[in-house]
PDB file of C-alpha atoms in Angstrom:
ATOM      1  CA  GLN A   5    -144.295 -50.515 -27.466  1.00 83.00           C
ATOM      2  CA  VAL A   6    -142.156 -53.369 -26.212  1.00 90.00           C
ATOM      3  CA  GLN A   7    -138.728 -53.049 -24.614  1.00 93.00           C
ATOM      4  CA  LEU A   8    -136.298 -55.970 -24.690  1.00 95.00           C
ATOM      5  CA  VAL A   9    -133.124 -56.544 -22.691  1.00 95.00           C
ATOM      6  CA  GLU A  10    -130.780 -59.437 -23.496  1.00 95.00           C
ATOM      7  CA  SER A  11    -128.183 -61.025 -21.244  1.00 95.00           C
ATOM      8  CA  GLY A  12    -125.984 -64.109 -21.115  1.00 96.00           C
ATOM      9  CA  GLY A  13    -123.499 -63.585 -23.924  1.00 94.00           C
ATOM     10  CA  GLY A  14    -119.779 -64.035 -23.539  1.00 97.00           C
ATOM     11  CA  LEU A  15    -116.683 -65.936 -24.583  1.00 98.00           C
ATOM     12  CA  VAL A  16    -116.830 -69.718 -24.755  1.00 98.00           C
ATOM     13  CA  GLN A  17    -114.613 -72.427 -26.192  1.00 98.00           C
ATOM     14  CA  PRO A  18    -115.742 -74.537 -29.148  1.00 98.00           C
ATOM     15  CA  GLY A  19    -118.040 -77.290 -27.952  1.00 98.00           C
ATOM     16  CA  GLY A  20    -119.165 -75.239 -24.969  1.00 98.00           C
ATOM     17  CA  SER A  21    -122.579 -73.900 -24.007  1.00 98.00           C
ATOM     18  CA  LEU A  22    -124.223 -70.569 -23.268  1.00 98.00           C
ATOM     19  CA  ARG A  23    -127.741 -69.560 -22.313  1.00 98.00           C
ATOM     20  CA  LEU A  24    -129.123 -66.260 -23.529  1.00 98.00           C
ATOM     21  CA  SER A  25    -132.031 -64.554 -21.796  1.00 97.00           C
ATOM     22  CA  CYS A  26    -134.344 -61.812 -22.986  1.00 97.00           C
ATOM     23  CA  ALA A  27    -136.738 -59.943 -20.711  1.00 95.00           C
ATOM     24  CA  ALA A  28    -139.671 -58.048 -22.201  1.00 93.00           C
ATOM     25  CA  SER A  29    -141.495 -55.083 -20.722  1.00 89.00           C
ATOM     26  CA  GLY A  30    -144.045 -52.555 -21.902  1.00 85.00           C
ATOM     27  CA  SER A  31    -146.955 -53.664 -24.083  1.00 79.00           C
ATOM     28  CA  ILE A  32    -146.241 -57.335 -23.493  1.00 79.00           C
ATOM     29  CA  PHE A  33    -149.870 -58.408 -23.801  1.00 77.00           C
ATOM     30  CA  SER A  34    -149.664 -57.840 -27.538  1.00 80.00           C
ATOM     31  CA  ILE A  35    -146.625 -60.063 -28.171  1.00 82.00           C
ATOM     32  CA  TYR A  36    -147.437 -63.164 -30.202  1.00 86.00           C
ATOM     33  CA  LEU A  37    -143.987 -64.146 -31.410  1.00 92.00           C
ATOM     34  CA  MET A  38    -140.521 -63.901 -29.881  1.00 94.00           C
ATOM     35  CA  GLY A  39    -137.247 -64.973 -31.315  1.00 96.00           C
ATOM     36  CA  TRP A  40    -133.505 -64.660 -31.699  1.00 98.00           C
ATOM     37  CA  TYR A  41    -131.535 -63.348 -34.654  1.00 98.00           C
ATOM     38  CA  ARG A  42    -127.794 -63.001 -35.037  1.00 98.00           C
ATOM     39  CA  GLN A  43    -125.434 -60.876 -37.068  1.00 98.00           C
ATOM     40  CA  ALA A  44    -121.764 -61.584 -37.662  1.00 96.00           C
ATOM     41  CA  PRO A  45    -119.392 -58.890 -38.993  1.00 92.00           C
ATOM     42  CA  GLY A  46    -119.934 -58.369 -42.707  1.00 94.00           C
ATOM     43  CA  ASN A  47    -123.060 -60.526 -42.744  1.00 95.00           C
ATOM     44  CA  GLU A  48    -126.758 -59.774 -42.773  1.00 97.00           C
ATOM     45  CA  ARG A  49    -128.883 -60.377 -39.711  1.00 97.00           C
ATOM     46  CA  GLU A  50    -130.295 -63.912 -39.829  1.00 97.00           C
ATOM     47  CA  LEU A  51    -132.999 -65.786 -37.986  1.00 98.00           C
ATOM     48  CA  VAL A  52    -131.786 -68.313 -35.415  1.00 98.00           C
ATOM     49  CA  ALA A  53    -135.000 -69.486 -33.736  1.00 98.00           C
ATOM     50  CA  ARG A  54    -138.469 -68.279 -32.835  1.00 97.00           C
ATOM     51  CA  VAL A  55    -141.346 -69.321 -30.605  1.00 95.00           C
ATOM     52  CA  THR A  56    -145.014 -68.397 -30.655  1.00 91.00           C
ATOM     53  CA  ARG A  57    -147.086 -67.504 -27.613  1.00 87.00           C
ATOM     54  CA  GLY A  58    -148.515 -71.010 -27.799  1.00 87.00           C
ATOM     55  CA  GLY A  59    -145.066 -72.568 -27.698  1.00 90.00           C
ATOM     56  CA  SER A  60    -144.564 -73.601 -31.315  1.00 95.00           C
ATOM     57  CA  THR A  61    -140.907 -73.350 -32.277  1.00 97.00           C
ATOM     58  CA  SER A  62    -138.879 -73.150 -35.463  1.00 97.00           C
ATOM     59  CA  TYR A  63    -135.129 -73.139 -36.045  1.00 98.00           C
ATOM     60  CA  ALA A  64    -132.620 -72.269 -38.713  1.00 97.00           C
ATOM     61  CA  ASP A  65    -131.049 -75.384 -40.177  1.00 97.00           C
ATOM     62  CA  PHE A  66    -127.601 -74.417 -38.930  1.00 96.00           C
ATOM     63  CA  VAL A  67    -128.677 -74.646 -35.259  1.00 95.00           C
ATOM     64  CA  LYS A  68    -131.063 -77.588 -35.312  1.00 94.00           C
ATOM     65  CA  GLY A  69    -130.104 -80.140 -32.706  1.00 95.00           C
ATOM     66  CA  ARG A  70    -127.756 -77.710 -30.935  1.00 98.00           C
ATOM     67  CA  PHE A  71    -129.898 -74.746 -29.854  1.00 98.00           C
ATOM     68  CA  THR A  72    -133.193 -74.728 -27.976  1.00 98.00           C
ATOM     69  CA  ILE A  73    -135.544 -71.771 -27.672  1.00 98.00           C
ATOM     70  CA  SER A  74    -138.024 -71.541 -24.831  1.00 95.00           C
ATOM     71  CA  ARG A  75    -140.477 -68.977 -23.570  1.00 92.00           C
ATOM     72  CA  ASP A  76    -141.872 -68.183 -20.131  1.00 90.00           C
ATOM     73  CA  ASN A  77    -145.056 -66.199 -20.641  1.00 84.00           C
ATOM     74  CA  ALA A  78    -145.456 -65.625 -16.903  1.00 86.00           C
ATOM     75  CA  LYS A  79    -142.040 -63.935 -16.775  1.00 88.00           C
ATOM     76  CA  ASN A  80    -142.349 -62.295 -20.196  1.00 88.00           C
ATOM     77  CA  ALA A  81    -139.039 -63.852 -21.140  1.00 92.00           C
ATOM     78  CA  VAL A  82    -137.502 -65.907 -23.898  1.00 95.00           C
ATOM     79  CA  TYR A  83    -134.349 -68.002 -23.662  1.00 97.00           C
ATOM     80  CA  LEU A  84    -131.874 -69.542 -26.072  1.00 98.00           C
ATOM     81  CA  GLN A  85    -129.888 -72.529 -24.844  1.00 98.00           C
ATOM     82  CA  MET A  86    -126.872 -72.951 -27.102  1.00 98.00           C
ATOM     83  CA  ASN A  87    -124.907 -76.193 -26.955  1.00 98.00           C
ATOM     84  CA  SER A  88    -122.047 -77.573 -29.042  1.00 98.00           C
ATOM     85  CA  LEU A  89    -121.048 -74.069 -30.022  1.00 98.00           C
ATOM     86  CA  LYS A  90    -118.854 -73.559 -33.069  1.00 97.00           C
ATOM     87  CA  PRO A  91    -116.586 -70.655 -34.053  1.00 97.00           C
ATOM     88  CA  GLU A  92    -119.057 -69.801 -36.824  1.00 96.00           C
ATOM     89  CA  ASP A  93    -121.708 -69.139 -34.170  1.00 98.00           C
ATOM     90  CA  THR A  94    -119.753 -66.022 -33.201  1.00 98.00           C
ATOM     91  CA  ALA A  95    -122.062 -63.036 -33.660  1.00 98.00           C
ATOM     92  CA  VAL A  96    -124.139 -60.439 -31.908  1.00 98.00           C
ATOM     93  CA  TYR A  97    -127.403 -62.091 -30.894  1.00 98.00           C
ATOM     94  CA  TYR A  98    -130.581 -60.013 -30.879  1.00 98.00           C
ATOM     95  CA  CYS A  99    -133.874 -60.724 -29.211  1.00 97.00           C
ATOM     96  CA  THR A 100    -137.007 -59.715 -31.097  1.00 96.00           C
ATOM     97  CA  ALA A 101    -140.704 -59.527 -30.281  1.00 94.00           C
ATOM     98  CA  ILE A 102    -143.521 -59.225 -32.781  1.00 91.00           C
ATOM     99  CA  SER A 103    -146.647 -57.373 -31.692  1.00 87.00           C
ATOM    100  CA  GLY A 104    -147.938 -55.693 -34.799  1.00 82.00           C
ATOM    101  CA  GLY A 105    -144.519 -54.208 -35.347  1.00 87.00           C
ATOM    102  CA  ALA A 106    -141.111 -55.614 -34.479  1.00 91.00           C
ATOM    103  CA  SER A 107    -139.150 -54.647 -31.387  1.00 94.00           C
ATOM    104  CA  TRP A 108    -135.439 -55.392 -30.929  1.00 96.00           C
ATOM    105  CA  GLY A 109    -133.066 -55.630 -28.029  1.00 96.00           C
ATOM    106  CA  GLN A 110    -129.645 -54.028 -27.982  1.00 96.00           C
ATOM    107  CA  GLY A 111    -127.857 -57.292 -28.715  1.00 96.00           C
ATOM    108  CA  THR A 112    -125.425 -59.452 -26.779  1.00 97.00           C
ATOM    109  CA  GLN A 113    -122.050 -60.613 -28.091  1.00 98.00           C
ATOM    110  CA  VAL A 114    -121.327 -64.327 -28.332  1.00 98.00           C
ATOM    111  CA  THR A 115    -117.741 -65.285 -29.156  1.00 98.00           C
ATOM    112  CA  VAL A 116    -116.738 -68.897 -29.700  1.00 98.00           C
ATOM    113  CA  SER A 117    -112.978 -69.246 -29.714  1.00 97.00           C
ATOM    114  CA  SER A 118    -110.195 -71.298 -28.201  1.00 95.00           C
TER     115      SER A 118
END
């Protein structure tokens, strides 16, 4: 079993930046994919970005060119650098790890507002 703890959310103005962090513990040796999802009120949870153990990344179209996912295998952590934030990026952001099954963090709120 994998435990995930996110941090780094908050309130930011449009055009600003935030960096989310996710620390993994537990059965980390079995993780082969980590990623970030988000869920806004009234919407379904949607994929934002993901990264494999080897470092291959993929992004949702709505964040390409603005967000960057990275992974530090030595620290068992994954990060999401979010630049040029828009009000529509407001959501709870969840870290996930795939290791046979899927593990989820508790989520961190990101609010983009002036």
